[in-house]
Amino acid sequence: MAGLYIHIPFCRRRCNYCDFYFITNTALIDNFLAALSKELVVRANLLSGEQIETIYFGGGTPSLLAPTQIDTILNLIAKTYAVVSTVELTLEVNPEDVTEAYLHDLVRLGFNRLSLGVQSFRDSKLRWLSREHTAAQSCHALELAQAHVENVSIDLMFGIEHESLTEWEEELEMAISLQPKHLSTYSLTVEPRTLLEKLIKRGLRQPPLDAVQVQMFLLTMQRLREHGYEHYEVSNFAKPGFHSRHNRAYWNRVPYLGFGPSAHSFVITPHSEERFANQPSLKTYLEAPEYALSFREILSPKDIFNEMVLLGLRQGGGIDLSELEEKFCNFGTYFLTHLKQRTTKLESLKTEGLITIETQDAHQIIKLTDKGFTLADAIAESLFV
């Protein structure tokens, strides 16, 4: 099995917190689609023999594309790749782009999952984040989308300056009342070279407070679980049966190809595991999409081990130590010795209430607690080789 990610690098305007690659010159969309078509064909051999089970259109703003343009991409994918009939087909959509006609076209094209970039149900917060839509548009877009597609996800962001725990709780309650099948919740982070970073440096915005964000995250986990959502990855919650198959494939290290400027890929061959990414430059991409790589890396056994620890701990299911032992037994005693040497560290993390260590069918499973999820990356790094 494998997945495809299509990066549509166009936006109407810059959101102050966003560090994803995008441009606002939509006049180049046709040129981009021509280059994308070339890349889709040229890279197909990298997934030869693999069945495509998930396709995800991200951005940028994929909903800037006309249905006819999306249809052209999907037809080329169908001709070039072995796409299963049960493929999970996702499109990221901005609330202001949601109309009855657009949704009808998306369903006709086969989309069975939509991800709405709601971000907030408060107008003042949306303005702070430089978003174009209003809270009312978010609610209307979600209700309209749910009338056409069962599997609808929303993104929410917490922890902007002066936001109180009560205000965030009210947003969570609003989201819960609208009953999306999936929620992705993110704490505001100040990324390098973003407009938000510049505003903070000039004293025009205040940086987020870590302690407040931790309390908001703990509240998020509690409230969403109380309402039947499964916390299956650090930032992701879903009703049973509605986990994002595409994102779970990322975390489970399933091969995928990313297309478009800045898109990342992961492929597995009989002899190696490899990650590579396209340059974050539409100009370079348009000139020669098949050669627009920014890096290419063959993963070492150490890299693979650390990835499995990091990505496994981020998931609700945790890390199966037996799977790690099976994966690395061919590399001699080094990794197994490392695991045994970390026994004291694991017991310490357990005592601190950051992890649980369970035995399931003779398998040892390490899972993060709610407190542990607030320190997920740091805990993973403490177990790295």
Short mmCIF file of C-alpha atoms in Angstrom, two decimals:
data_model
loop_
_atom_site.label_atom_id
_atom_site.label_comp_id
_atom_site.label_asym_id
_atom_site.label_seq_id
_atom_site.Cartn_x
_atom_site.Cartn_y
_atom_site.Cartn_z
CA MET A 1 0.00 0.00 0.00
CA ALA A 2 1.06 3.61 -0.53
CA GLY A 3 -0.26 7.17 -0.62
CA LEU A 4 -0.01 10.30 -2.75
CA TYR A 5 0.19 13.88 -1.48
CA ILE A 6 -0.50 16.75 -3.90
CA HIS A 7 0.74 20.16 -2.72
CA ILE A 8 -1.23 23.02 -4.27
CA PRO A 9 1.01 26.03 -3.46
CA PHE A 10 -1.46 28.87 -4.02
CA CYS A 11 -3.19 31.13 -1.49
CA ARG A 12 -5.19 34.34 -1.76
CA ARG A 13 -3.23 35.91 1.08
CA ARG A 14 -0.59 35.14 3.69
CA CYS A 15 -1.75 33.89 7.11
CA ASN A 16 0.60 35.40 9.67
CA TYR A 17 1.49 32.10 11.39
CA CYS A 18 1.94 29.85 8.34
CA ASP A 19 5.36 28.54 7.31
CA PHE A 20 4.17 26.21 4.53
CA TYR A 21 5.37 27.07 1.04
CA PHE A 22 2.85 29.06 -0.99
CA ILE A 23 2.56 31.94 -3.45
CA THR A 24 -0.29 34.36 -4.11
CA ASN A 25 0.18 34.67 -7.88
CA THR A 26 -2.72 32.48 -9.01
CA ALA A 27 -2.02 33.40 -12.65
CA LEU A 28 0.57 30.60 -12.56
CA ILE A 29 -1.90 27.83 -11.73
CA ASP A 30 -2.07 26.49 -15.30
CA ASN A 31 1.74 26.42 -15.55
CA PHE A 32 1.88 24.61 -12.22
CA LEU A 33 -0.65 22.00 -13.32
CA ALA A 34 1.40 21.26 -16.43
CA ALA A 35 4.52 20.71 -14.30
CA LEU A 36 2.55 18.64 -11.79
CA SER A 37 1.31 16.37 -14.57
CA LYS A 38 4.88 15.80 -15.69
CA GLU A 39 6.06 14.99 -12.16
CA LEU A 40 3.17 12.57 -11.57
CA VAL A 41 4.22 10.53 -14.60
CA VAL A 42 8.00 10.72 -14.12
CA ARG A 43 7.94 9.54 -10.48
CA ALA A 44 5.41 6.73 -10.92
CA ASN A 45 8.13 4.07 -11.12
CA LEU A 46 9.04 4.79 -7.48
CA LEU A 47 5.78 3.15 -6.40
CA SER A 48 5.77 0.41 -9.01
CA GLY A 49 3.63 -2.49 -7.82
CA GLU A 50 2.13 -0.51 -4.92
CA GLN A 51 -1.60 0.07 -4.60
CA ILE A 52 -2.60 3.65 -3.83
CA GLU A 53 -4.93 3.66 -0.84
CA THR A 54 -4.92 7.37 0.04
CA ILE A 55 -4.69 10.61 -1.96
CA TYR A 56 -4.50 13.94 -0.17
CA PHE A 57 -4.70 17.43 -1.71
CA GLY A 58 -3.06 19.92 0.67
CA GLY A 59 -1.58 23.36 0.47
CA GLY A 60 -1.65 26.18 0.15
CA THR A 61 -5.30 26.30 -0.72
CA PRO A 62 -6.38 23.35 -2.89
CA SER A 63 -9.94 24.69 -3.01
CA LEU A 64 -8.67 27.50 -5.27
CA LEU A 65 -8.61 24.92 -8.07
CA ALA A 66 -11.66 24.59 -10.28
CA PRO A 67 -13.35 21.17 -10.30
CA THR A 68 -12.26 20.70 -13.93
CA GLN A 69 -8.63 21.20 -12.92
CA ILE A 70 -8.91 18.70 -10.07
CA ASP A 71 -10.63 16.27 -12.42
CA THR A 72 -7.67 16.44 -14.82
CA ILE A 73 -5.25 15.59 -12.00
CA LEU A 74 -7.37 12.69 -10.78
CA ASN A 75 -7.74 11.25 -14.28
CA LEU A 76 -3.98 11.30 -14.76
CA ILE A 77 -3.44 9.62 -11.38
CA ALA A 78 -5.97 6.92 -12.29
CA LYS A 79 -4.15 6.23 -15.56
CA THR A 80 -0.68 6.24 -14.00
CA TYR A 81 -1.11 4.55 -10.61
CA ALA A 82 -2.94 1.50 -9.25
CA VAL A 83 -5.63 3.28 -7.23
CA VAL A 84 -7.88 1.03 -5.13
CA SER A 85 -11.65 1.45 -5.36
CA THR A 86 -11.80 2.20 -1.62
CA VAL A 87 -9.23 5.03 -1.82
CA GLU A 88 -9.49 7.72 0.84
CA LEU A 89 -9.62 10.94 -1.21
CA THR A 90 -9.16 14.12 0.83
CA LEU A 91 -9.25 17.80 -0.12
CA GLU A 92 -8.33 20.68 2.18
CA VAL A 93 -10.97 23.40 1.83
CA ASN A 94 -11.20 26.94 3.16
CA PRO A 95 -14.62 27.75 4.67
CA GLU A 96 -15.08 30.74 2.33
CA ASP A 97 -14.81 28.40 -0.68
CA VAL A 98 -17.59 26.04 0.40
CA THR A 99 -20.71 26.27 -1.76
CA GLU A 100 -23.43 23.80 -2.65
CA ALA A 101 -22.22 23.65 -6.25
CA TYR A 102 -18.56 23.14 -5.31
CA LEU A 103 -19.41 20.34 -2.89
CA HIS A 104 -21.58 18.67 -5.50
CA ASP A 105 -18.64 18.69 -7.91
CA LEU A 106 -16.25 17.30 -5.29
CA VAL A 107 -18.56 14.39 -4.53
CA ARG A 108 -18.94 13.74 -8.26
CA LEU A 109 -15.14 13.60 -8.53
CA GLY A 110 -14.98 10.97 -5.78
CA PHE A 111 -13.89 12.95 -2.72
CA ASN A 112 -14.99 11.13 0.41
CA ARG A 113 -13.14 13.22 3.01
CA LEU A 114 -12.88 17.00 3.45
CA SER A 115 -10.62 18.93 5.80
CA LEU A 116 -11.95 22.40 6.65
CA GLY A 117 -9.47 25.05 7.78
CA VAL A 118 -11.78 26.51 10.41
CA GLN A 119 -9.02 27.49 12.91
CA SER A 120 -11.47 29.29 15.21
CA PHE A 121 -15.13 29.98 15.95
CA ARG A 122 -14.35 33.52 17.18
CA ASP A 123 -14.15 36.41 14.72
CA SER A 124 -11.57 38.34 16.75
CA LYS A 125 -9.27 35.32 16.78
CA LEU A 126 -9.71 34.76 13.05
CA ARG A 127 -8.72 38.37 12.42
CA TRP A 128 -5.67 37.94 14.69
CA LEU A 129 -4.68 34.90 12.59
CA SER A 130 -5.19 36.86 9.33
CA ARG A 131 -7.91 34.50 8.15
CA GLU A 132 -10.42 35.66 5.52
CA HIS A 133 -13.52 33.82 6.71
CA THR A 134 -15.81 34.54 9.65
CA ALA A 135 -17.04 32.29 12.45
CA ALA A 136 -20.48 32.23 10.84
CA GLN A 137 -18.95 31.08 7.56
CA SER A 138 -17.13 28.29 9.41
CA CYS A 139 -20.35 26.98 10.93
CA HIS A 140 -22.24 27.24 7.65
CA ALA A 141 -19.41 25.58 5.70
CA LEU A 142 -19.22 22.67 8.12
CA GLU A 143 -22.96 22.06 8.10
CA LEU A 144 -23.06 22.27 4.30
CA ALA A 145 -20.08 19.94 3.93
CA GLN A 146 -21.60 17.39 6.30
CA ALA A 147 -24.73 17.30 4.16
CA HIS A 148 -22.64 16.06 1.23
CA VAL A 149 -19.70 14.15 2.75
CA GLU A 150 -19.88 12.03 5.90
CA ASN A 151 -16.19 12.25 6.76
CA VAL A 152 -15.46 15.92 7.48
CA SER A 153 -12.52 17.10 9.58
CA ILE A 154 -11.89 20.56 11.00
CA ASP A 155 -8.65 22.26 12.07
CA LEU A 156 -8.66 24.35 15.24
CA MET A 157 -5.82 26.42 16.72
CA PHE A 158 -5.35 27.39 20.34
CA GLY A 159 -3.02 29.54 22.42
CA ILE A 160 -2.95 32.96 20.74
CA GLU A 161 -2.14 36.00 22.87
CA HIS A 162 -4.64 36.85 25.62
CA GLU A 163 -6.77 33.76 24.84
CA SER A 164 -8.19 32.34 28.07
CA LEU A 165 -8.82 28.73 28.98
CA THR A 166 -12.54 29.55 29.17
CA GLU A 167 -12.55 30.98 25.64
CA TRP A 168 -10.85 27.86 24.29
CA GLU A 169 -13.30 25.64 26.17
CA GLU A 170 -16.18 27.53 24.53
CA GLU A 171 -14.64 26.90 21.10
CA LEU A 172 -14.30 23.20 21.87
CA GLU A 173 -17.94 23.04 22.94
CA MET A 174 -18.97 24.76 19.71
CA ALA A 175 -16.95 22.26 17.68
CA ILE A 176 -18.41 19.32 19.58
CA SER A 177 -21.97 20.61 19.06
CA LEU A 178 -21.39 20.63 15.29
CA GLN A 179 -20.33 16.96 15.42
CA PRO A 180 -17.50 16.71 12.89
CA LYS A 181 -16.16 13.18 12.53
CA HIS A 182 -12.57 14.36 12.99
CA LEU A 183 -10.73 17.25 14.63
CA SER A 184 -7.11 18.34 14.37
CA THR A 185 -6.10 20.76 17.13
CA TYR A 186 -2.83 22.67 17.11
CA SER A 187 -1.14 25.01 19.55
CA LEU A 188 0.03 28.23 17.94
CA THR A 189 3.76 28.08 17.30
CA VAL A 190 5.94 30.93 16.12
CA GLU A 191 7.79 29.57 13.10
CA PRO A 192 10.94 31.23 11.74
CA ARG A 193 10.53 33.73 8.89
CA THR A 194 6.76 34.00 9.30
CA LEU A 195 4.89 37.29 9.47
CA LEU A 196 3.94 36.43 13.05
CA GLU A 197 7.59 36.18 14.07
CA LYS A 198 8.24 39.61 12.55
CA LEU A 199 5.24 41.11 14.35
CA ILE A 200 6.41 39.68 17.69
CA LYS A 201 9.93 41.03 17.18
CA ARG A 202 8.44 44.47 16.51
CA GLY A 203 6.32 44.25 19.66
CA LEU A 204 3.04 44.20 17.73
CA ARG A 205 2.09 40.69 18.88
CA GLN A 206 2.77 38.73 22.06
CA PRO A 207 4.33 35.24 21.88
CA PRO A 208 2.20 32.29 23.06
CA LEU A 209 2.54 31.20 26.70
CA ASP A 210 3.65 27.58 27.03
CA ALA A 211 1.96 27.02 30.39
CA VAL A 212 -1.41 28.23 29.07
CA GLN A 213 -1.09 26.09 25.93
CA VAL A 214 -0.38 23.01 28.05
CA GLN A 215 -3.58 23.59 30.05
CA MET A 216 -5.53 24.07 26.81
CA PHE A 217 -4.15 20.84 25.37
CA LEU A 218 -4.98 18.87 28.53
CA LEU A 219 -8.52 20.28 28.41
CA THR A 220 -8.79 19.34 24.72
CA MET A 221 -7.89 15.71 25.37
CA GLN A 222 -10.34 15.48 28.26
CA ARG A 223 -13.31 17.15 26.57
CA LEU A 224 -13.04 15.38 23.23
CA ARG A 225 -12.69 11.94 24.82
CA GLU A 226 -15.75 12.66 26.95
CA HIS A 227 -17.70 13.17 23.72
CA GLY A 228 -16.62 9.97 22.02
CA TYR A 229 -13.55 11.11 20.11
CA GLU A 230 -10.54 8.80 20.03
CA HIS A 231 -7.20 10.53 20.62
CA TYR A 232 -5.24 8.55 18.05
CA GLU A 233 -2.31 10.94 17.51
CA VAL A 234 -0.92 13.94 19.39
CA SER A 235 -2.97 16.52 17.49
CA ASN A 236 -5.74 14.34 16.06
CA PHE A 237 -9.08 13.13 17.36
CA ALA A 238 -11.74 11.12 15.54
CA LYS A 239 -15.00 9.31 16.06
CA PRO A 240 -14.53 5.51 15.77
CA GLY A 241 -13.92 4.52 12.16
CA PHE A 242 -12.96 8.02 11.04
CA HIS A 243 -9.21 8.18 11.67
CA SER A 244 -7.35 9.82 8.78
CA ARG A 245 -5.97 6.85 6.85
CA HIS A 246 -3.57 9.12 4.98
CA ASN A 247 -2.03 10.64 8.09
CA ARG A 248 -1.88 7.28 9.87
CA ALA A 249 0.10 5.99 6.91
CA TYR A 250 2.65 8.78 7.50
CA TRP A 251 3.03 7.87 11.16
CA ASN A 252 3.25 4.14 10.39
CA ARG A 253 5.96 4.78 7.80
CA VAL A 254 3.96 3.61 4.80
CA PRO A 255 5.51 4.71 1.45
CA TYR A 256 4.12 7.85 -0.15
CA LEU A 257 5.03 10.29 -2.88
CA GLY A 258 4.62 14.04 -2.51
CA PHE A 259 4.14 16.21 -5.60
CA GLY A 260 4.54 19.96 -6.00
CA PRO A 261 6.96 22.52 -4.53
CA SER A 262 8.18 21.64 -1.00
CA ALA A 263 6.40 18.25 -0.98
CA HIS A 264 8.10 15.39 0.88
CA SER A 265 8.25 11.70 -0.08
CA PHE A 266 9.15 8.40 1.57
CA VAL A 267 9.90 5.24 -0.42
CA ILE A 268 11.01 1.74 0.52
CA THR A 269 13.02 -0.48 -1.81
CA PRO A 270 14.26 -4.05 -1.19
CA HIS A 271 17.59 -2.57 -0.09
CA SER A 272 16.87 0.82 1.47
CA GLU A 273 14.45 3.34 2.92
CA GLU A 274 14.67 6.84 1.50
CA ARG A 275 13.25 10.30 2.13
CA PHE A 276 13.42 13.23 -0.27
CA ALA A 277 11.72 16.58 -0.82
CA ASN A 278 11.13 19.08 -3.59
CA GLN A 279 12.56 22.57 -3.36
CA PRO A 280 10.18 25.20 -1.94
CA SER A 281 10.30 27.20 -5.16
CA LEU A 282 7.62 27.31 -7.83
CA LYS A 283 10.11 28.87 -10.26
CA THR A 284 12.49 25.91 -9.93
CA TYR A 285 9.59 23.46 -10.05
CA LEU A 286 8.19 24.91 -13.27
CA GLU A 287 11.58 24.69 -14.97
CA ALA A 288 12.08 20.96 -14.31
CA PRO A 289 9.77 19.32 -11.73
CA GLU A 290 11.56 15.97 -11.97
CA TYR A 291 14.87 17.56 -10.90
CA ALA A 292 13.61 20.06 -8.32
CA LEU A 293 14.81 18.16 -5.24
CA SER A 294 16.09 20.00 -2.17
CA PHE A 295 17.45 16.86 -0.50
CA ARG A 296 17.59 13.09 -0.82
CA GLU A 297 18.54 10.87 2.12
CA ILE A 298 19.08 7.13 2.51
CA LEU A 299 18.02 6.29 6.06
CA SER A 300 20.49 4.46 8.28
CA PRO A 301 19.33 1.81 10.78
CA LYS A 302 19.77 4.47 13.46
CA ASP A 303 17.52 6.90 11.55
CA ILE A 304 14.86 4.22 11.12
CA PHE A 305 14.95 3.26 14.80
CA ASN A 306 14.58 6.87 15.94
CA GLU A 307 11.75 7.49 13.46
CA MET A 308 9.86 4.45 14.72
CA VAL A 309 10.23 5.67 18.30
CA LEU A 310 9.17 9.24 17.49
CA LEU A 311 6.24 8.38 15.22
CA GLY A 312 5.10 5.47 17.38
CA LEU A 313 4.99 7.49 20.59
CA ARG A 314 2.95 10.24 18.89
CA GLN A 315 0.15 7.72 18.29
CA GLY A 316 -2.45 6.58 20.77
CA GLY A 317 -1.46 2.97 20.17
CA GLY A 318 2.09 3.65 21.30
CA ILE A 319 5.23 1.62 20.58
CA ASP A 320 5.29 -2.16 20.43
CA LEU A 321 8.72 -3.13 21.75
CA SER A 322 8.38 -6.56 20.14
CA GLU A 323 8.00 -4.93 16.72
CA LEU A 324 11.14 -2.89 17.32
CA GLU A 325 13.07 -6.00 18.31
CA GLU A 326 11.84 -7.86 15.23
CA LYS A 327 12.69 -4.94 12.94
CA PHE A 328 16.24 -4.53 14.24
CA CYS A 329 17.30 -8.07 15.13
CA ASN A 330 19.18 -8.30 11.80
CA PHE A 331 21.40 -5.39 12.79
CA GLY A 332 23.10 -7.31 15.56
CA THR A 333 22.83 -6.64 19.28
CA TYR A 334 23.34 -2.86 19.16
CA PHE A 335 19.68 -1.79 19.10
CA LEU A 336 18.48 -4.54 21.42
CA THR A 337 21.19 -3.58 23.90
CA HIS A 338 20.11 0.05 23.58
CA LEU A 339 16.52 -0.90 24.42
CA LYS A 340 17.60 -2.81 27.50
CA GLN A 341 19.80 0.08 28.60
CA ARG A 342 16.75 2.34 28.39
CA THR A 343 14.80 0.21 30.89
CA THR A 344 15.78 2.51 33.75
CA LYS A 345 14.75 5.55 31.68
CA LEU A 346 11.39 3.97 30.88
CA GLU A 347 10.73 3.20 34.52
CA SER A 348 11.61 6.78 35.40
CA LEU A 349 9.17 8.12 32.78
CA LYS A 350 6.51 5.78 34.14
CA THR A 351 7.11 6.97 37.71
CA GLU A 352 6.77 10.59 36.53
CA GLY A 353 3.38 9.75 35.03
CA LEU A 354 4.50 10.40 31.46
CA ILE A 355 4.10 6.89 30.02
CA THR A 356 2.40 3.59 30.71
CA ILE A 357 3.96 0.20 30.02
CA GLU A 358 1.34 -2.43 29.24
CA THR A 359 1.54 -6.10 28.32
CA GLN A 360 -0.83 -7.20 25.55
CA ASP A 361 -0.63 -10.79 24.25
CA ALA A 362 2.99 -11.06 25.43
CA HIS A 363 3.84 -7.74 23.73
CA GLN A 364 5.16 -4.79 25.73
CA ILE A 365 3.45 -1.55 24.67
CA ILE A 366 4.69 1.91 25.66
CA LYS A 367 2.05 4.65 25.54
CA LEU A 368 2.09 8.31 26.48
CA THR A 369 -0.25 9.56 29.17
CA ASP A 370 -2.07 12.88 28.76
CA LYS A 371 0.79 14.53 30.62
CA GLY A 372 3.24 12.69 28.38
CA PHE A 373 1.54 13.94 25.22
CA THR A 374 2.41 17.50 26.26
CA LEU A 375 6.10 16.46 26.10
CA ALA A 376 5.89 13.91 23.29
CA ASP A 377 8.91 14.96 21.24
CA ALA A 378 11.18 15.40 24.26
CA ILE A 379 10.25 11.95 25.59
CA ALA A 380 10.90 10.37 22.20
CA GLU A 381 14.29 12.08 21.94
CA SER A 382 15.26 10.71 25.34
CA LEU A 383 14.86 7.20 23.89
CA PHE A 384 16.77 7.84 20.65
CA VAL A 385 19.93 5.95 19.78
#
